[in-house]
Every structure is written in structure tokens, then in C-alpha cells.
Amino acid sequence: MGVIAHLYRGEIYRSTLWRTRLDTTTNWSVVTLGVALSIAYSSPQASPLPLVLVGILIVFFLMLEARRYRYFNVWRARCRWIELHFMVPMLTEGDLHMEERWQDRLAEDYRRPSYHVSMWTAVGRRIRRNYFWILLIQTIAYLGKLVVHPEPLQSAGELLERASIGPFPGWLVLGFGCFYCTSWGAIALWSARSDAERARHRSDPLGMG
């Protein structure tokens, strides 16, 4: 009992530590987007290019956060496993139900640790939790910059002209932006459906994660 209690406390500590690291990368994304907004909207003549370039940093932070989430999910799953199969039976029935062999699954996870979710599942979950709003603000701010600066937009042709970046025509830049947004949206949608399907049809009743 004492060993399990200390084990649970250790997993809670690691889960909390990695949760803090997740918040850190989200904060970095928000700060860099805020800096890009300040530069792009500092004057009507300011270029919208910072709002495009900040997308590179946002993607980098998203991938870094997804990697951290995969670690966090390991500690979280173990904590939940101990709560579900150790603490709940003890509190409700006074019995650990060792015959269900839940302890073997936990021991195997310690013996051969592995990620419980794929990288793309982690990316989709982080988009749904946080990055959807960051990407939405970036997109709206970029389009808003094109529409209102340096003067209110008068025609679609003028929009394409403002969107052009150096040798790249406006239609190409806007097309890439559309692909950029729809790609992350598709990953988030796929992740949500995958999580729902896995919850409905979990093949291993003793599965973790």
C-alpha cells in the first residue's frame, strides 16, 4: 500500500511537471503572435508579412507541444489507471480485484514504456485544446490587415495585390494560407473522430491512454 501511494505521488508529480511544460509552449505561441500583431498593425503602411512568418513559429511550437503531450499522456494515463483500479475499488468495496490482472498491465507499462498516442493524435488534440484559437486569430488578423490597410479594400483584385509577397503572387500566398488552415483543421477533425471511435470500440478493456 505504501509503495503504491508513493508511486502514485511520483506519477502525479511528473504529470504536473509536464503539464506546466505544455502551458509554456502555448504561452510562447501567444507571445509571438502578439508581437507579430503589434508589428503588423503598428501603422497602415506596415507589412502583413510578420503575420505570415509567425505561422512558422506557431507550427514549431505546436509540434514541440505535441511531443511534450505524448510524454504527459503517459504519466496521466498511469495516474488514471491507479485511480480507477486501485483507489476506486478500495473506497467503494474495500477490495482491489487483483483477479482482473490490472496490475499486470501497469507493470508491463513500466517494464516496456511506450507512447500511448501517436504524434498526429497529439497534434490534433493540442489544436483542439489551444491552437485552434491561436490559428484563428492569426488568420483573421492577416485578412483584416489586408482589408483595412493602408486603405479600406475596394476590389478583389486589390486584395490579391496586397497579398503578394515579393516574387510570389497574391493568389499563391492566399492559396497556401488556405491550405495551411484547412490542413490543421483536418488533423484536428480526424483526431476528434479517432478519439471518439477509440472510446466507443476499445478493443482492450485493460488498455491505457
PDB file of C-alpha atoms in Angstrom:
ATOM      1  CA  MET A   1       0.000   0.000   0.000  1.00  0.00           C
ATOM      2  CA  GLY A   2       2.808   2.390   0.909  1.00  0.00           C
ATOM      3  CA  VAL A   3       4.703   1.648  -2.285  1.00  0.00           C
ATOM      4  CA  ILE A   4       1.612   2.240  -4.444  1.00  0.00           C
ATOM      5  CA  ALA A   5       0.933   5.514  -2.635  1.00  0.00           C
ATOM      6  CA  HIS A   6       4.474   6.758  -3.297  1.00  0.00           C
ATOM      7  CA  LEU A   7       4.268   5.533  -6.878  1.00  0.00           C
ATOM      8  CA  TYR A   8       1.052   7.475  -7.392  1.00  0.00           C
ATOM      9  CA  ARG A   9       2.556  10.621  -5.885  1.00  0.00           C
ATOM     10  CA  GLY A  10       5.545  10.307  -8.210  1.00  0.00           C
ATOM     11  CA  GLU A  11       3.347   9.949 -11.281  1.00  0.00           C
ATOM     12  CA  ILE A  12       1.227  12.925 -10.188  1.00  0.00           C
ATOM     13  CA  TYR A  13       4.400  14.990  -9.838  1.00  0.00           C
ATOM     14  CA  ARG A  14       5.621  14.042 -13.313  1.00  0.00           C
ATOM     15  CA  SER A  15       2.190  14.676 -14.803  1.00  0.00           C
ATOM     16  CA  THR A  16       2.048  18.134 -13.194  1.00  0.00           C
ATOM     17  CA  LEU A  17       5.579  18.957 -14.352  1.00  0.00           C
ATOM     18  CA  TRP A  18       4.854  18.076 -17.960  1.00  0.00           C
ATOM     19  CA  ARG A  19       1.509  19.884 -17.804  1.00  0.00           C
ATOM     20  CA  THR A  20       3.461  23.022 -16.912  1.00  0.00           C
ATOM     21  CA  ARG A  21       5.733  22.456 -19.914  1.00  0.00           C
ATOM     22  CA  LEU A  22       2.662  22.237 -22.154  1.00  0.00           C
ATOM     23  CA  ASP A  23       1.474  25.603 -20.866  1.00  0.00           C
ATOM     24  CA  THR A  24       4.912  27.080 -21.570  1.00  0.00           C
ATOM     25  CA  THR A  25       4.843  26.320 -25.294  1.00  0.00           C
ATOM     26  CA  THR A  26       1.292  27.659 -25.558  1.00  0.00           C
ATOM     27  CA  ASN A  27       2.445  30.873 -23.893  1.00  0.00           C
ATOM     28  CA  TRP A  28       5.314  31.153 -26.377  1.00  0.00           C
ATOM     29  CA  SER A  29       2.855  30.876 -29.258  1.00  0.00           C
ATOM     30  CA  VAL A  30       0.583  33.548 -27.792  1.00  0.00           C
ATOM     31  CA  VAL A  31       3.500  35.920 -27.139  1.00  0.00           C
ATOM     32  CA  THR A  32       4.996  35.563 -30.632  1.00  0.00           C
ATOM     33  CA  LEU A  33       1.593  36.075 -32.222  1.00  0.00           C
ATOM     34  CA  GLY A  34       1.121  39.171 -30.062  1.00  0.00           C
ATOM     35  CA  VAL A  35       4.458  40.550 -31.243  1.00  0.00           C
ATOM     36  CA  ALA A  36       3.519  39.903 -34.874  1.00  0.00           C
ATOM     37  CA  LEU A  37       0.179  41.656 -34.365  1.00  0.00           C
ATOM     38  CA  SER A  38       1.903  44.662 -32.811  1.00  0.00           C
ATOM     39  CA  ILE A  39       4.327  44.974 -35.725  1.00  0.00           C
ATOM     40  CA  ALA A  40       1.754  44.418 -38.476  1.00  0.00           C
ATOM     41  CA  TYR A  41      -0.774  46.864 -37.010  1.00  0.00           C
ATOM     42  CA  SER A  42       1.751  49.466 -35.843  1.00  0.00           C
ATOM     43  CA  SER A  43       0.860  51.660 -38.838  1.00  0.00           C
ATOM     44  CA  PRO A  44      -1.257  51.495 -42.017  1.00  0.00           C
ATOM     45  CA  GLN A  45       1.927  51.176 -44.082  1.00  0.00           C
ATOM     46  CA  ALA A  46       3.304  48.258 -42.033  1.00  0.00           C
ATOM     47  CA  SER A  47       3.636  44.968 -43.908  1.00  0.00           C
ATOM     48  CA  PRO A  48       1.393  41.982 -43.066  1.00  0.00           C
ATOM     49  CA  LEU A  49       4.409  39.705 -43.595  1.00  0.00           C
ATOM     50  CA  PRO A  50       5.062  39.228 -39.832  1.00  0.00           C
ATOM     51  CA  LEU A  51       1.638  37.576 -39.528  1.00  0.00           C
ATOM     52  CA  VAL A  52       2.702  35.095 -42.213  1.00  0.00           C
ATOM     53  CA  LEU A  53       6.152  34.404 -40.794  1.00  0.00           C
ATOM     54  CA  VAL A  54       4.840  33.918 -37.268  1.00  0.00           C
ATOM     55  CA  GLY A  55       2.985  30.891 -38.614  1.00  0.00           C
ATOM     56  CA  ILE A  56       6.342  29.109 -38.869  1.00  0.00           C
ATOM     57  CA  LEU A  57       6.969  29.658 -35.162  1.00  0.00           C
ATOM     58  CA  ILE A  58       3.427  28.638 -34.258  1.00  0.00           C
ATOM     59  CA  VAL A  59       3.834  25.353 -36.158  1.00  0.00           C
ATOM     60  CA  PHE A  60       7.184  24.764 -34.464  1.00  0.00           C
ATOM     61  CA  PHE A  61       5.662  25.352 -31.033  1.00  0.00           C
ATOM     62  CA  LEU A  62       2.689  23.149 -31.918  1.00  0.00           C
ATOM     63  CA  MET A  63       4.933  20.224 -32.878  1.00  0.00           C
ATOM     64  CA  LEU A  64       7.052  20.733 -29.772  1.00  0.00           C
ATOM     65  CA  GLU A  65       3.944  20.826 -27.596  1.00  0.00           C
ATOM     66  CA  ALA A  66       2.552  17.692 -29.246  1.00  0.00           C
ATOM     67  CA  ARG A  67       5.787  15.875 -28.427  1.00  0.00           C
ATOM     68  CA  ARG A  68       5.559  17.038 -24.826  1.00  0.00           C
ATOM     69  CA  TYR A  69       1.910  15.986 -24.726  1.00  0.00           C
ATOM     70  CA  ARG A  70       2.865  12.414 -25.644  1.00  0.00           C
ATOM     71  CA  TYR A  71       5.086  12.282 -22.552  1.00  0.00           C
ATOM     72  CA  PHE A  72       2.433  13.954 -20.403  1.00  0.00           C
ATOM     73  CA  ASN A  73      -0.157  11.437 -21.584  1.00  0.00           C
ATOM     74  CA  VAL A  74       1.977   8.549 -20.304  1.00  0.00           C
ATOM     75  CA  TRP A  75       2.077   9.927 -16.763  1.00  0.00           C
ATOM     76  CA  ARG A  76      -1.591  10.976 -16.911  1.00  0.00           C
ATOM     77  CA  ALA A  77      -2.693   7.534 -18.078  1.00  0.00           C
ATOM     78  CA  ARG A  78      -0.777   5.816 -15.302  1.00  0.00           C
ATOM     79  CA  CYS A  79      -2.301   8.089 -12.672  1.00  0.00           C
ATOM     80  CA  ARG A  80      -5.777   7.462 -14.024  1.00  0.00           C
ATOM     81  CA  TRP A  81      -5.111   3.714 -14.150  1.00  0.00           C
ATOM     82  CA  ILE A  82      -4.109   3.627 -10.478  1.00  0.00           C
ATOM     83  CA  GLU A  83      -7.108   5.753  -9.513  1.00  0.00           C
ATOM     84  CA  LEU A  84      -9.531   3.586 -11.465  1.00  0.00           C
ATOM     85  CA  HIS A  85      -8.277   0.155 -10.451  1.00  0.00           C
ATOM     86  CA  PHE A  86      -6.701   0.767  -7.042  1.00  0.00           C
ATOM     87  CA  MET A  87      -8.312   3.686  -5.280  1.00  0.00           C
ATOM     88  CA  VAL A  88     -11.892   3.376  -6.532  1.00  0.00           C
ATOM     89  CA  PRO A  89     -12.283  -0.335  -5.558  1.00  0.00           C
ATOM     90  CA  MET A  90     -10.672   0.334  -2.187  1.00  0.00           C
ATOM     91  CA  LEU A  91     -13.033   3.211  -1.477  1.00  0.00           C
ATOM     92  CA  THR A  92     -16.216   1.551  -2.719  1.00  0.00           C
ATOM     93  CA  GLU A  93     -15.721  -2.140  -1.957  1.00  0.00           C
ATOM     94  CA  GLY A  94     -12.572  -2.464   0.114  1.00  0.00           C
ATOM     95  CA  ASP A  95     -11.223  -4.893  -2.490  1.00  0.00           C
ATOM     96  CA  LEU A  96      -8.514  -4.441  -5.115  1.00  0.00           C
ATOM     97  CA  HIS A  97      -9.879  -7.089  -7.525  1.00  0.00           C
ATOM     98  CA  MET A  98      -6.427  -8.411  -8.317  1.00  0.00           C
ATOM     99  CA  GLU A  99      -8.038 -11.225 -10.296  1.00  0.00           C
ATOM    100  CA  GLU A 100      -8.721  -8.716 -13.086  1.00  0.00           C
ATOM    101  CA  ARG A 101      -4.960  -8.551 -13.679  1.00  0.00           C
ATOM    102  CA  TRP A 102      -4.913  -4.762 -13.958  1.00  0.00           C
ATOM    103  CA  GLN A 103      -1.632  -4.740 -12.053  1.00  0.00           C
ATOM    104  CA  ASP A 104      -0.002  -6.766 -14.841  1.00  0.00           C
ATOM    105  CA  ARG A 105      -0.922  -4.109 -17.386  1.00  0.00           C
ATOM    106  CA  LEU A 106       0.573  -1.401 -15.187  1.00  0.00           C
ATOM    107  CA  ALA A 107       3.721  -3.443 -14.576  1.00  0.00           C
ATOM    108  CA  GLU A 108       4.112  -4.059 -18.301  1.00  0.00           C
ATOM    109  CA  ASP A 109       3.846  -0.328 -18.952  1.00  0.00           C
ATOM    110  CA  TYR A 110       6.724   0.234 -16.533  1.00  0.00           C
ATOM    111  CA  ARG A 111       8.718  -2.660 -17.950  1.00  0.00           C
ATOM    112  CA  ARG A 112       8.344  -1.561 -21.569  1.00  0.00           C
ATOM    113  CA  PRO A 113       7.294   2.110 -21.539  1.00  0.00           C
ATOM    114  CA  SER A 114       5.867   3.476 -24.773  1.00  0.00           C
ATOM    115  CA  TYR A 115       3.739   6.346 -26.012  1.00  0.00           C
ATOM    116  CA  HIS A 116       0.004   5.799 -25.711  1.00  0.00           C
ATOM    117  CA  VAL A 117      -0.929   8.101 -28.596  1.00  0.00           C
ATOM    118  CA  SER A 118       0.591   8.814 -31.994  1.00  0.00           C
ATOM    119  CA  MET A 119       2.260  12.099 -32.883  1.00  0.00           C
ATOM    120  CA  TRP A 120      -0.608  13.144 -35.165  1.00  0.00           C
ATOM    121  CA  THR A 121      -3.184  12.314 -32.491  1.00  0.00           C
ATOM    122  CA  ALA A 122      -1.238  14.504 -30.077  1.00  0.00           C
ATOM    123  CA  VAL A 123      -1.077  17.321 -32.657  1.00  0.00           C
ATOM    124  CA  GLY A 124      -4.827  17.095 -33.221  1.00  0.00           C
ATOM    125  CA  ARG A 125      -5.575  17.196 -29.511  1.00  0.00           C
ATOM    126  CA  ARG A 126      -3.397  20.254 -28.946  1.00  0.00           C
ATOM    127  CA  ILE A 127      -5.061  22.044 -31.873  1.00  0.00           C
ATOM    128  CA  ARG A 128      -8.490  21.297 -30.421  1.00  0.00           C
ATOM    129  CA  ARG A 129      -7.494  22.392 -26.932  1.00  0.00           C
ATOM    130  CA  ASN A 130      -5.472  25.553 -27.661  1.00  0.00           C
ATOM    131  CA  TYR A 131      -4.089  26.113 -31.124  1.00  0.00           C
ATOM    132  CA  PHE A 132      -7.422  26.371 -32.921  1.00  0.00           C
ATOM    133  CA  TRP A 133      -7.912  29.794 -31.346  1.00  0.00           C
ATOM    134  CA  ILE A 134      -4.311  30.857 -31.955  1.00  0.00           C
ATOM    135  CA  LEU A 135      -4.523  29.898 -35.636  1.00  0.00           C
ATOM    136  CA  LEU A 136      -7.951  31.527 -35.938  1.00  0.00           C
ATOM    137  CA  ILE A 137      -6.684  34.822 -34.521  1.00  0.00           C
ATOM    138  CA  GLN A 138      -3.662  34.703 -36.828  1.00  0.00           C
ATOM    139  CA  THR A 139      -5.872  34.134 -39.888  1.00  0.00           C
ATOM    140  CA  ILE A 140      -8.411  36.822 -39.006  1.00  0.00           C
ATOM    141  CA  ALA A 141      -5.671  39.324 -38.190  1.00  0.00           C
ATOM    142  CA  TYR A 142      -3.912  38.678 -41.500  1.00  0.00           C
ATOM    143  CA  LEU A 143      -7.070  39.022 -43.568  1.00  0.00           C
ATOM    144  CA  GLY A 144      -8.092  42.066 -41.542  1.00  0.00           C
ATOM    145  CA  LYS A 145      -4.745  43.685 -42.267  1.00  0.00           C
ATOM    146  CA  LEU A 146      -5.212  43.144 -45.994  1.00  0.00           C
ATOM    147  CA  VAL A 147      -8.765  44.501 -45.901  1.00  0.00           C
ATOM    148  CA  VAL A 148      -8.241  47.724 -43.912  1.00  0.00           C
ATOM    149  CA  HIS A 149      -4.609  48.815 -44.516  1.00  0.00           C
ATOM    150  CA  PRO A 150      -3.382  51.063 -45.939  1.00  0.00           C
ATOM    151  CA  GLU A 151      -6.921  51.962 -47.033  1.00  0.00           C
ATOM    152  CA  PRO A 152     -10.243  50.055 -46.990  1.00  0.00           C
ATOM    153  CA  LEU A 153     -10.347  47.400 -49.689  1.00  0.00           C
ATOM    154  CA  GLN A 154     -12.136  48.333 -52.916  1.00  0.00           C
ATOM    155  CA  SER A 155     -11.931  45.177 -55.061  1.00  0.00           C
ATOM    156  CA  ALA A 156     -10.854  41.526 -55.077  1.00  0.00           C
ATOM    157  CA  GLY A 157      -8.007  42.382 -57.422  1.00  0.00           C
ATOM    158  CA  GLU A 158      -6.679  44.822 -54.861  1.00  0.00           C
ATOM    159  CA  LEU A 159      -6.785  42.048 -52.241  1.00  0.00           C
ATOM    160  CA  LEU A 160      -4.595  39.840 -54.427  1.00  0.00           C
ATOM    161  CA  GLU A 161      -2.216  42.724 -54.984  1.00  0.00           C
ATOM    162  CA  ARG A 162      -1.856  43.375 -51.252  1.00  0.00           C
ATOM    163  CA  ALA A 163      -1.376  39.682 -50.523  1.00  0.00           C
ATOM    164  CA  SER A 164       1.572  39.312 -52.912  1.00  0.00           C
ATOM    165  CA  ILE A 165       4.967  38.820 -51.257  1.00  0.00           C
ATOM    166  CA  GLY A 166       7.998  39.598 -53.396  1.00  0.00           C
ATOM    167  CA  PRO A 167       8.013  37.229 -56.401  1.00  0.00           C
ATOM    168  CA  PHE A 168       5.045  35.265 -55.058  1.00  0.00           C
ATOM    169  CA  PRO A 169       1.658  36.420 -56.454  1.00  0.00           C
ATOM    170  CA  GLY A 170      -1.239  37.093 -54.133  1.00  0.00           C
ATOM    171  CA  TRP A 171      -3.313  34.125 -55.298  1.00  0.00           C
ATOM    172  CA  LEU A 172      -0.445  31.779 -54.430  1.00  0.00           C
ATOM    173  CA  VAL A 173       0.028  33.305 -50.979  1.00  0.00           C
ATOM    174  CA  LEU A 174      -3.698  33.150 -50.207  1.00  0.00           C
ATOM    175  CA  GLY A 175      -3.925  29.622 -51.592  1.00  0.00           C
ATOM    176  CA  PHE A 176      -1.080  28.490 -49.361  1.00  0.00           C
ATOM    177  CA  GLY A 177      -2.770  30.171 -46.404  1.00  0.00           C
ATOM    178  CA  CYS A 178      -5.992  28.314 -47.153  1.00  0.00           C
ATOM    179  CA  PHE A 179      -4.074  25.034 -47.352  1.00  0.00           C
ATOM    180  CA  TYR A 180      -2.301  25.902 -44.086  1.00  0.00           C
ATOM    181  CA  CYS A 181      -5.574  26.423 -42.230  1.00  0.00           C
ATOM    182  CA  THR A 182      -7.519  23.523 -43.720  1.00  0.00           C
ATOM    183  CA  SER A 183      -4.652  21.096 -43.087  1.00  0.00           C
ATOM    184  CA  TRP A 184      -4.563  21.780 -39.352  1.00  0.00           C
ATOM    185  CA  GLY A 185      -8.358  21.759 -39.240  1.00  0.00           C
ATOM    186  CA  ALA A 186      -8.442  18.371 -40.958  1.00  0.00           C
ATOM    187  CA  ILE A 187      -5.921  16.954 -38.497  1.00  0.00           C
ATOM    188  CA  ALA A 188      -7.974  18.232 -35.555  1.00  0.00           C
ATOM    189  CA  LEU A 189     -11.169  16.764 -37.009  1.00  0.00           C
ATOM    190  CA  TRP A 190      -9.510  13.417 -37.717  1.00  0.00           C
ATOM    191  CA  SER A 191      -8.110  13.360 -34.182  1.00  0.00           C
ATOM    192  CA  ALA A 192     -11.525  14.068 -32.654  1.00  0.00           C
ATOM    193  CA  ARG A 193     -13.173  11.292 -34.650  1.00  0.00           C
ATOM    194  CA  SER A 194     -10.334   8.898 -33.863  1.00  0.00           C
ATOM    195  CA  ASP A 195     -10.635   9.590 -30.130  1.00  0.00           C
ATOM    196  CA  ALA A 196     -14.412   9.126 -30.230  1.00  0.00           C
ATOM    197  CA  GLU A 197     -14.103   5.881 -32.179  1.00  0.00           C
ATOM    198  CA  ARG A 198     -11.457   4.546 -29.826  1.00  0.00           C
ATOM    199  CA  ALA A 199     -13.636   5.370 -26.827  1.00  0.00           C
ATOM    200  CA  ARG A 200     -16.618   3.525 -28.339  1.00  0.00           C
ATOM    201  CA  HIS A 201     -14.740   0.472 -29.551  1.00  0.00           C
ATOM    202  CA  ARG A 202     -11.815  -0.019 -27.229  1.00  0.00           C
ATOM    203  CA  SER A 203     -10.531  -3.459 -28.143  1.00  0.00           C
ATOM    204  CA  ASP A 204      -8.507  -3.875 -24.949  1.00  0.00           C
ATOM    205  CA  PRO A 205     -10.645  -3.332 -21.819  1.00  0.00           C
ATOM    206  CA  LEU A 206      -7.411  -3.035 -19.853  1.00  0.00           C
ATOM    207  CA  GLY A 207      -5.912  -0.538 -22.267  1.00  0.00           C
ATOM    208  CA  MET A 208      -4.255   2.637 -21.075  1.00  0.00           C
ATOM    209  CA  GLY A 209      -4.064   6.071 -22.634  1.00  0.00           C
TER     210      GLY A 209
END
